[in-house]
C-alpha cells in the first residue's frame, strides 16, 4: 500500500487484527541501522565531552526508531545544501540516497518471508505492507513482480484538499526526502538555474526541499509531456540551457531524451532555436562538434559584430552591439565553419566594460570573505554599476527572435503535421524567400 494516508490506514488495520509491516521501519532497523548510528556518532564526535566517552566505550548509542517515529531515518537521509545550515554535500547526499534505495529494495524483498512469519509465529492471517512513499519510484527489476505475486497492490489517491494540506505541511516543516538520482539531477539543475546558485554549498537545504511539491504543481499546470507535443505538432521550437554535472554532454542524464527531441524536431518542426547549453548540445549531436573548456569562466559584456547583413535573421539588427557572457565553455568560429555552418554574429572578445571591473572585483572579494566566515552574503552594489551599463543587446535580441518568428510563419504549412509549405525546399528553405 502506497500513497497519502497509508500509515493512518495501516494503523487502523493493525488495531483490527492485521499484521502491520512497515517498510520504513524495516529498513531503518535492519538495513540502515549501522549507517544511522554511524551518522549519530559522527555528530557526537564533534563534541569533546561526548568524543571522550565514545572513545573509551563509556557511552552506548542506540537507534530508537519505531513504526510511528521515523526521525532517525529521515535525519540520516539529510538535506542537500549549505553545511552551516545542516545540509549535505552532493556526493555524500547521493551516497545516502543510494544506501536508502538498496535498503528499500531489500525491505520489499523481505515481504514474503514476513507474511509467513506473521502467520506461523504470531497467528495473523491478514497482512498489510505499509510501503515507503517512494514505491512508485522504485523500478528495481523483480520488486514489483514479487509484491504483485504475494500481495494486492493498492495506491491511495488523494483529493485536492488533502493534497493542498500535505503541500502546506511540507513547506512549513520540510523533511528529508528520497529522490531517484535522475530526478534529483534534473531538479537540482533547474533549481540552480532559477536561483542563480553556482555551488551546492550555497543552497538553503529547507528551500530546496520545499521545491518538490511546488515544482510538481507548476509542471502539472504549465507543462505538456513530449508524446502529447509530438501528436499535436509544433511550428517552431525553442530549446534552452541547463546546468551540467559532467565534462562531456553525452554523459548527462538528459542527453538521450534530448537527442530524441532533436531528431524528432529535425523531421517535424519548421525551425528550432537553441540557446545557451542547447546550442552546444545540438552541435555535438548533429555535427560531432564538442565544446572546449576555457580553463576559467568567461564573464563580462563583449562587443559583437554582424558578419552577414544579408541573412533574414539579422534584418534591422544593429551592426555593432554588446552581449553579456557567463560560461566556462566555447565552440570556436573555426569549428562552426569547418562543419559548413554560417556564422552571422561574431565577437573578437573586445570591448569588455572595464569601467565596472573594480566594483565587481571588490564585490567578489566580499562574497568570498562572507562564505569563509559563514556570514550573510553582501548586497550586490547595483546602484554603483547601473550608470556604467548600456544595454544594447535587449533590442537586438528582440529583433532576432522577431525575425525568427516571422520566418517560421512565412515558411510553415497550415497543416500542423507538415513542417513546410508546398514548394519549399526542406534542404534550403530560405531559398523560397529569395
Short mmCIF file of C-alpha atoms in Angstrom, two decimals:
data_model
loop_
_atom_site.label_atom_id
_atom_site.label_comp_id
_atom_site.label_asym_id
_atom_site.label_seq_id
_atom_site.Cartn_x
_atom_site.Cartn_y
_atom_site.Cartn_z
CA UNK A 1 0.00 0.00 0.00
CA UNK A 2 1.37 3.39 -1.01
CA UNK A 3 0.05 6.94 -1.24
CA UNK A 4 -1.30 9.69 1.00
CA UNK A 5 -2.72 8.44 4.30
CA UNK A 6 -1.26 4.94 4.01
CA UNK A 7 0.23 4.88 7.51
CA UNK A 8 -3.00 6.13 9.08
CA UNK A 9 -4.95 3.38 7.35
CA UNK A 10 -2.30 0.79 8.23
CA UNK A 11 -2.55 1.75 11.91
CA UNK A 12 -6.33 1.32 11.77
CA UNK A 13 -5.93 -2.14 10.25
CA UNK A 14 -3.32 -3.05 12.88
CA UNK A 15 -5.88 -2.26 15.56
CA UNK A 16 -8.32 -4.60 13.82
CA UNK A 17 -6.32 -7.80 13.63
CA UNK A 18 -3.88 -7.16 10.78
CA UNK A 19 -0.11 -7.65 10.90
CA UNK A 20 1.44 -4.27 10.11
CA UNK A 21 4.68 -4.49 8.13
CA UNK A 22 6.31 -1.06 7.83
CA UNK A 23 8.86 -0.84 5.03
CA UNK A 24 10.47 2.27 6.55
CA UNK A 25 10.74 0.64 9.98
CA UNK A 26 12.29 -2.49 8.48
CA UNK A 27 14.97 -0.67 6.51
CA UNK A 28 15.66 1.65 9.48
CA UNK A 29 16.16 -1.18 11.98
CA UNK A 30 17.65 -3.88 9.76
CA UNK A 31 19.37 -2.43 6.71
CA UNK A 32 20.32 1.14 7.65
CA UNK A 33 20.70 0.81 11.41
CA UNK A 34 24.51 0.78 11.33
CA UNK A 35 24.67 3.73 8.94
CA UNK A 36 22.19 5.67 11.09
CA UNK A 37 24.24 5.03 14.22
CA UNK A 38 27.48 5.96 12.46
CA UNK A 39 25.93 9.27 11.46
CA UNK A 40 24.86 9.97 15.05
CA UNK A 41 28.31 9.05 16.35
CA UNK A 42 29.96 11.25 13.74
CA UNK A 43 27.99 14.23 15.05
CA UNK A 44 28.68 13.28 18.66
CA UNK A 45 32.42 13.13 17.98
CA UNK A 46 32.36 16.87 17.27
CA UNK A 47 31.64 17.47 20.98
CA UNK A 48 34.81 16.91 23.11
CA UNK A 49 32.86 15.63 26.12
CA UNK A 50 30.99 13.02 24.06
CA UNK A 51 34.07 12.18 22.00
CA UNK A 52 35.98 11.08 25.09
CA UNK A 53 33.08 8.93 26.26
CA UNK A 54 32.71 7.26 22.86
CA UNK A 55 36.41 6.51 22.52
CA UNK A 56 36.50 4.89 25.95
CA UNK A 57 33.36 2.82 25.26
CA UNK A 58 31.67 4.64 28.15
CA UNK A 59 28.70 5.71 26.06
CA UNK A 60 26.13 3.49 24.36
CA UNK A 61 24.11 4.93 21.46
CA UNK A 62 21.03 3.18 20.12
CA UNK A 63 18.61 3.89 17.30
CA UNK A 64 15.15 4.34 18.84
CA UNK A 65 13.19 4.18 15.60
CA UNK A 66 9.57 2.98 15.78
CA UNK A 67 6.76 2.45 13.29
CA UNK A 68 5.32 5.83 14.24
CA UNK A 69 8.63 7.64 14.80
CA UNK A 70 11.00 7.58 11.83
CA UNK A 71 13.10 10.62 12.73
CA UNK A 72 16.40 8.65 12.94
CA UNK A 73 15.87 7.52 9.34
CA UNK A 74 14.94 10.93 7.95
CA UNK A 75 17.82 12.58 9.85
CA UNK A 76 20.23 10.12 8.22
CA UNK A 77 18.89 10.86 4.73
CA UNK A 78 19.51 14.53 5.40
CA UNK A 79 19.02 17.53 3.16
CA UNK A 80 21.12 18.81 0.29
CA UNK A 81 22.80 22.17 0.73
CA UNK A 82 24.82 24.51 2.94
CA UNK A 83 26.58 22.52 5.72
CA UNK A 84 26.34 25.55 8.02
CA UNK A 85 22.56 25.17 7.79
CA UNK A 86 22.64 21.43 8.33
CA UNK A 87 22.93 20.45 4.68
CA UNK A 88 24.99 17.74 2.99
CA UNK A 89 27.35 17.93 0.03
CA UNK A 90 26.11 16.41 -3.22
CA UNK A 91 28.44 13.38 -3.11
CA UNK A 92 27.51 12.44 0.46
CA UNK A 93 23.83 13.14 -0.16
CA UNK A 94 23.78 10.84 -3.19
CA UNK A 95 25.68 8.16 -1.24
CA UNK A 96 22.99 8.14 1.44
CA UNK A 97 20.26 8.14 -1.19
CA UNK A 98 21.80 5.06 -2.82
CA UNK A 99 22.03 3.32 0.56
CA UNK A 100 18.36 4.09 1.12
CA UNK A 101 17.44 2.70 -2.30
CA UNK A 102 19.34 -0.53 -1.65
CA UNK A 103 17.75 -0.86 1.79
CA UNK A 104 14.25 -0.24 0.44
CA UNK A 105 14.69 -2.93 -2.20
CA UNK A 106 15.86 -5.37 0.47
CA UNK A 107 12.94 -4.49 2.76
CA UNK A 108 10.44 -5.17 -0.04
CA UNK A 109 12.13 -8.47 -0.92
CA UNK A 110 11.54 -9.50 2.71
CA UNK A 111 7.74 -9.24 2.39
CA UNK A 112 7.01 -12.93 1.53
CA UNK A 113 9.11 -14.07 4.49
CA UNK A 114 7.27 -11.73 6.85
CA UNK A 115 3.90 -12.90 5.55
CA UNK A 116 4.87 -16.43 6.59
CA UNK A 117 6.30 -15.29 9.92
CA UNK A 118 3.18 -13.26 10.70
CA UNK A 119 1.02 -16.31 10.06
CA UNK A 120 3.18 -19.08 11.54
CA UNK A 121 4.61 -17.30 14.59
CA UNK A 122 2.02 -14.69 15.54
CA UNK A 123 -1.13 -16.22 14.10
CA UNK A 124 -2.05 -13.33 11.81
CA UNK A 125 -4.00 -14.25 8.67
CA UNK A 126 -4.20 -10.66 7.45
CA UNK A 127 -1.07 -8.78 6.37
CA UNK A 128 -0.65 -5.12 5.38
CA UNK A 129 2.56 -3.93 3.72
CA UNK A 130 2.91 -0.23 4.60
CA UNK A 131 5.34 0.71 1.84
CA UNK A 132 7.57 3.77 1.81
CA UNK A 133 6.10 6.67 -0.13
CA UNK A 134 8.69 6.16 -2.86
CA UNK A 135 7.45 2.75 -4.04
CA UNK A 136 6.14 4.46 -7.17
CA UNK A 137 9.73 5.48 -7.94
CA UNK A 138 11.18 2.04 -7.18
CA UNK A 139 11.98 0.49 -10.55
CA UNK A 140 14.32 -2.27 -9.38
CA UNK A 141 13.73 -5.39 -11.52
CA UNK A 142 11.74 -8.07 -9.73
CA UNK A 143 10.45 -5.97 -6.83
CA UNK A 144 7.04 -5.06 -8.23
CA UNK A 145 6.59 -8.57 -9.60
CA UNK A 146 7.37 -10.11 -6.21
CA UNK A 147 4.94 -7.79 -4.42
CA UNK A 148 2.23 -8.41 -7.02
CA UNK A 149 2.64 -12.17 -6.59
CA UNK A 150 2.31 -12.02 -2.81
CA UNK A 151 0.09 -9.00 -2.08
CA UNK A 152 -2.58 -6.84 -3.67
CA UNK A 153 -1.05 -3.52 -4.70
CA UNK A 154 -3.08 -0.52 -3.55
CA UNK A 155 -2.36 3.14 -4.23
CA UNK A 156 -4.30 5.70 -2.19
CA UNK A 157 -5.03 8.71 -4.35
CA UNK A 158 -5.56 11.98 -2.53
CA UNK A 159 -8.18 14.62 -3.22
CA UNK A 160 -7.30 18.26 -3.96
CA UNK A 161 -7.95 19.40 -0.38
CA UNK A 162 -5.71 16.76 1.22
CA UNK A 163 -3.04 17.34 -1.42
CA UNK A 164 -3.04 21.07 -0.61
CA UNK A 165 -2.81 20.32 3.12
CA UNK A 166 0.08 17.92 2.51
CA UNK A 167 2.00 20.52 0.48
CA UNK A 168 1.42 23.20 3.14
CA UNK A 169 2.73 20.89 5.88
CA UNK A 170 5.77 20.04 3.77
CA UNK A 171 6.52 23.73 3.21
CA UNK A 172 6.08 24.65 6.88
CA UNK A 173 8.12 21.73 8.19
CA UNK A 174 10.38 20.43 5.38
CA UNK A 175 11.51 16.84 5.92
CA UNK A 176 14.23 14.86 4.13
CA UNK A 177 13.06 13.02 1.04
CA UNK A 178 14.19 10.12 -1.10
CA UNK A 179 14.91 11.04 -4.73
CA UNK A 180 15.67 8.93 -7.74
CA UNK A 181 19.06 10.15 -8.91
CA UNK A 182 17.81 11.19 -12.36
CA UNK A 183 15.02 13.24 -10.79
CA UNK A 184 17.44 14.78 -8.28
CA UNK A 185 19.87 15.85 -11.01
CA UNK A 186 17.03 17.33 -13.05
CA UNK A 187 15.51 19.27 -10.15
CA UNK A 188 18.91 20.42 -8.89
CA UNK A 189 19.82 21.80 -12.32
CA UNK A 190 16.51 23.65 -12.55
CA UNK A 191 16.88 25.00 -9.01
CA UNK A 192 20.43 26.26 -9.56
CA UNK A 193 19.41 27.93 -12.80
CA UNK A 194 16.35 29.54 -11.22
CA UNK A 195 18.16 30.70 -8.07
CA UNK A 196 21.45 31.58 -9.84
CA UNK A 197 23.35 29.29 -7.45
CA UNK A 198 26.81 28.16 -8.60
CA UNK A 199 27.57 25.74 -5.75
CA UNK A 200 25.51 23.22 -3.80
CA UNK A 201 27.07 24.60 -0.60
CA UNK A 202 25.20 27.86 -1.25
CA UNK A 203 21.76 26.18 -1.26
CA UNK A 204 19.37 26.63 1.65
CA UNK A 205 18.51 22.97 2.47
CA UNK A 206 14.93 23.74 3.51
CA UNK A 207 14.32 25.87 0.42
CA UNK A 208 15.42 23.07 -1.91
CA UNK A 209 13.20 20.54 -0.09
CA UNK A 210 10.20 22.86 -0.47
CA UNK A 211 10.71 22.96 -4.22
CA UNK A 212 9.39 19.42 -4.68
CA UNK A 213 5.59 19.85 -4.26
CA UNK A 214 5.54 23.39 -5.65
CA UNK A 215 7.59 22.41 -8.70
CA UNK A 216 5.36 19.44 -9.43
CA UNK A 217 2.22 21.58 -9.15
CA UNK A 218 3.75 24.11 -11.56
CA UNK A 219 4.73 21.37 -14.01
CA UNK A 220 1.23 19.84 -13.90
CA UNK A 221 -0.33 23.22 -14.74
CA UNK A 222 2.02 24.63 -17.37
CA UNK A 223 3.89 21.70 -18.97
CA UNK A 224 2.99 19.03 -21.52
CA UNK A 225 4.78 15.74 -21.99
CA UNK A 226 6.75 15.05 -25.14
CA UNK A 227 4.30 12.47 -26.50
CA UNK A 228 1.45 15.00 -26.34
CA UNK A 229 3.56 17.61 -28.12
CA UNK A 230 4.51 15.15 -30.86
CA UNK A 231 0.87 14.32 -31.51
CA UNK A 232 -0.18 17.99 -31.60
CA UNK A 233 2.83 19.15 -33.63
CA UNK A 234 4.82 22.38 -33.48
CA UNK A 235 5.63 25.15 -35.95
CA UNK A 236 8.71 26.32 -34.03
CA UNK A 237 10.66 25.02 -31.05
CA UNK A 238 12.94 26.89 -28.62
CA UNK A 239 15.34 24.75 -26.56
CA UNK A 240 17.10 26.47 -23.66
CA UNK A 241 20.05 25.54 -21.47
CA UNK A 242 20.61 23.76 -18.17
CA UNK A 243 23.33 23.34 -15.56
CA UNK A 244 25.57 20.34 -16.15
CA UNK A 245 27.46 17.96 -13.89
CA UNK A 246 29.66 16.10 -16.42
CA UNK A 247 32.56 17.28 -18.63
CA UNK A 248 31.01 15.56 -21.67
CA UNK A 249 27.42 16.43 -22.55
CA UNK A 250 26.86 12.85 -23.74
CA UNK A 251 27.27 11.70 -20.11
CA UNK A 252 24.45 13.91 -18.81
CA UNK A 253 21.19 12.29 -17.71
CA UNK A 254 19.24 14.42 -20.19
CA UNK A 255 21.40 13.52 -23.22
CA UNK A 256 19.39 10.60 -24.64
CA UNK A 257 15.97 12.28 -24.21
CA UNK A 258 17.40 15.49 -25.70
CA UNK A 259 18.70 13.58 -28.73
CA UNK A 260 15.20 12.22 -29.24
CA UNK A 261 13.80 15.76 -29.19
CA UNK A 262 16.40 16.98 -31.68
CA UNK A 263 15.77 14.04 -34.01
CA UNK A 264 12.00 14.50 -33.96
CA UNK A 265 12.26 18.27 -34.41
CA UNK A 266 14.62 17.96 -37.39
CA UNK A 267 11.95 15.96 -39.22
CA UNK A 268 8.74 17.60 -37.98
CA UNK A 269 9.36 21.22 -36.96
CA UNK A 270 9.94 24.14 -39.35
CA UNK A 271 12.72 25.68 -37.27
CA UNK A 272 14.47 25.11 -33.93
CA UNK A 273 16.05 27.94 -31.94
CA UNK A 274 18.69 26.78 -29.44
CA UNK A 275 20.15 28.96 -26.71
CA UNK A 276 23.00 28.55 -24.23
CA UNK A 277 23.85 24.91 -23.49
CA UNK A 278 21.26 23.68 -26.01
CA UNK A 279 23.40 25.20 -28.79
CA UNK A 280 26.46 23.22 -27.69
CA UNK A 281 24.35 20.07 -27.37
CA UNK A 282 22.83 20.28 -30.85
CA UNK A 283 26.26 20.94 -32.38
CA UNK A 284 27.64 17.83 -30.70
CA UNK A 285 24.64 15.69 -31.70
CA UNK A 286 24.25 16.79 -35.33
CA UNK A 287 27.82 17.70 -36.29
CA UNK A 288 30.07 15.94 -33.79
CA UNK A 289 31.42 19.32 -32.62
CA UNK A 290 32.46 19.20 -28.97
CA UNK A 291 32.80 22.35 -26.97
CA UNK A 292 36.12 23.30 -25.37
CA UNK A 293 36.64 24.19 -21.71
CA UNK A 294 38.16 27.66 -21.35
CA UNK A 295 40.08 26.93 -18.16
CA UNK A 296 38.38 29.81 -16.39
CA UNK A 297 34.97 31.41 -16.61
CA UNK A 298 34.35 33.91 -19.40
CA UNK A 299 32.32 36.55 -17.66
CA UNK A 300 31.55 40.02 -18.90
CA UNK A 301 29.92 42.09 -21.62
CA UNK A 302 31.53 41.74 -25.05
CA UNK A 303 31.29 43.69 -28.31
CA UNK A 304 29.76 41.73 -31.22
CA UNK A 305 29.61 42.46 -34.93
CA UNK A 306 27.10 41.28 -37.54
CA UNK A 307 29.18 39.43 -40.15
CA UNK A 308 26.47 38.87 -42.78
CA UNK A 309 23.84 41.59 -43.23
CA UNK A 310 22.05 39.65 -45.99
CA UNK A 311 20.65 36.90 -43.78
CA UNK A 312 16.97 37.43 -42.87
CA UNK A 313 17.58 36.61 -39.21
CA UNK A 314 19.61 39.79 -38.75
CA UNK A 315 17.35 42.19 -40.64
CA UNK A 316 17.08 45.55 -38.83
CA UNK A 317 19.74 44.50 -36.30
CA UNK A 318 22.46 46.93 -35.23
CA UNK A 319 25.75 46.05 -36.89
CA UNK A 320 27.53 46.58 -33.57
CA UNK A 321 26.11 45.59 -30.20
CA UNK A 322 27.14 44.18 -26.81
CA UNK A 323 26.24 40.77 -25.37
CA UNK A 324 26.72 39.52 -21.79
CA UNK A 325 28.53 36.19 -21.37
CA UNK A 326 28.88 33.90 -18.36
CA UNK A 327 30.24 30.49 -19.31
CA UNK A 328 33.12 28.04 -18.96
CA UNK A 329 32.99 26.52 -22.46
CA UNK A 330 33.05 27.63 -26.08
CA UNK A 331 32.69 26.41 -29.64
CA UNK A 332 35.06 28.30 -31.92
CA UNK A 333 34.28 30.02 -35.21
CA UNK A 334 36.67 27.64 -36.94
CA UNK A 335 34.78 24.60 -35.67
CA UNK A 336 31.49 26.00 -36.96
CA UNK A 337 32.84 26.96 -40.37
CA UNK A 338 34.58 23.60 -40.81
CA UNK A 339 31.18 21.95 -40.39
CA UNK A 340 29.72 24.17 -43.11
CA UNK A 341 27.73 26.34 -40.72
CA UNK A 342 27.09 30.03 -41.35
CA UNK A 343 28.32 32.44 -38.66
CA UNK A 344 26.09 35.54 -38.55
CA UNK A 345 27.42 37.38 -35.48
CA UNK A 346 30.92 37.21 -34.03
CA UNK A 347 32.93 38.72 -31.18
CA UNK A 348 36.67 39.30 -31.07
CA UNK A 349 36.37 39.48 -27.26
CA UNK A 350 36.97 43.22 -27.34
CA UNK A 351 35.03 45.96 -25.67
CA UNK A 352 34.63 44.45 -22.20
CA UNK A 353 33.17 47.06 -19.83
CA UNK A 354 36.35 47.71 -17.88
CA UNK A 355 34.80 50.67 -16.04
CA UNK A 356 32.87 48.35 -13.69
CA UNK A 357 35.61 45.76 -13.25
CA UNK A 358 36.90 47.28 -9.99
CA UNK A 359 33.41 47.27 -8.46
CA UNK A 360 32.87 43.63 -9.41
CA UNK A 361 36.29 42.64 -8.07
CA UNK A 362 35.56 44.27 -4.71
CA UNK A 363 32.14 42.63 -4.52
CA UNK A 364 33.64 39.23 -5.38
CA UNK A 365 36.16 39.61 -2.55
CA UNK A 366 33.37 40.49 -0.10
CA UNK A 367 31.38 37.41 -1.18
CA UNK A 368 34.39 35.11 -0.74
CA UNK A 369 35.10 36.60 2.69
CA UNK A 370 31.47 36.10 3.74
CA UNK A 371 31.48 32.46 2.61
CA UNK A 372 34.70 31.75 4.52
CA UNK A 373 33.28 33.29 7.70
CA UNK A 374 29.77 31.85 7.22
CA UNK A 375 28.44 35.41 7.28
CA UNK A 376 25.44 36.73 5.29
CA UNK A 377 26.26 37.48 1.66
CA UNK A 378 26.67 41.20 0.87
CA UNK A 379 24.08 43.02 -1.21
CA UNK A 380 25.08 43.43 -4.85
CA UNK A 381 26.09 47.10 -5.47
CA UNK A 382 23.57 47.64 -8.25
CA UNK A 383 23.35 51.48 -7.89
CA UNK A 384 27.12 51.76 -8.43
CA UNK A 385 27.09 49.56 -11.51
CA UNK A 386 23.93 50.62 -13.33
CA UNK A 387 25.20 54.02 -14.59
CA UNK A 388 28.02 52.27 -16.47
CA UNK A 389 25.78 49.76 -18.22
CA UNK A 390 24.40 50.50 -21.66
CA UNK A 391 22.06 47.69 -22.64
CA UNK A 392 22.46 47.36 -26.39
CA UNK A 393 21.54 43.69 -26.51
CA UNK A 394 17.87 43.76 -25.47
CA UNK A 395 16.51 45.39 -28.63
CA UNK A 396 18.87 43.31 -30.75
CA UNK A 397 17.64 40.11 -29.10
CA UNK A 398 14.01 41.10 -29.69
CA UNK A 399 14.77 41.83 -33.34
CA UNK A 400 16.46 38.45 -33.93
CA UNK A 401 13.67 36.48 -32.25
CA UNK A 402 11.06 38.56 -34.08
CA UNK A 403 12.77 37.80 -37.40
CA UNK A 404 12.85 34.10 -36.50
CA UNK A 405 9.13 34.01 -35.68
CA UNK A 406 8.37 35.84 -38.93
CA UNK A 407 10.39 33.34 -40.96
CA UNK A 408 8.65 30.40 -39.29
CA UNK A 409 5.29 31.99 -40.12
CA UNK A 410 6.23 32.51 -43.78
CA UNK A 411 7.58 29.00 -44.33
CA UNK A 412 5.30 26.79 -42.23
CA UNK A 413 2.44 24.79 -43.70
CA UNK A 414 -1.08 25.43 -42.42
CA UNK A 415 -1.26 21.68 -41.79
CA UNK A 416 0.29 21.04 -38.38
CA UNK A 417 1.61 17.64 -39.49
CA UNK A 418 3.70 19.24 -42.29
CA UNK A 419 6.69 21.41 -41.31
CA UNK A 420 6.86 23.41 -44.58
CA UNK A 421 4.52 24.92 -47.15
CA UNK A 422 4.28 23.23 -50.52
CA UNK A 423 7.09 24.33 -52.80
CA UNK A 424 9.61 24.96 -50.00
CA UNK A 425 12.87 23.03 -50.36
CA UNK A 426 13.39 21.31 -46.99
CA UNK A 427 17.15 21.29 -47.60
CA UNK A 428 17.26 25.03 -48.32
CA UNK A 429 14.03 26.60 -47.05
CA UNK A 430 15.34 30.18 -47.12
CA UNK A 431 15.76 29.94 -50.90
CA UNK A 432 11.96 30.19 -51.14
CA UNK A 433 12.16 33.76 -49.82
CA UNK A 434 14.58 34.97 -52.50
#
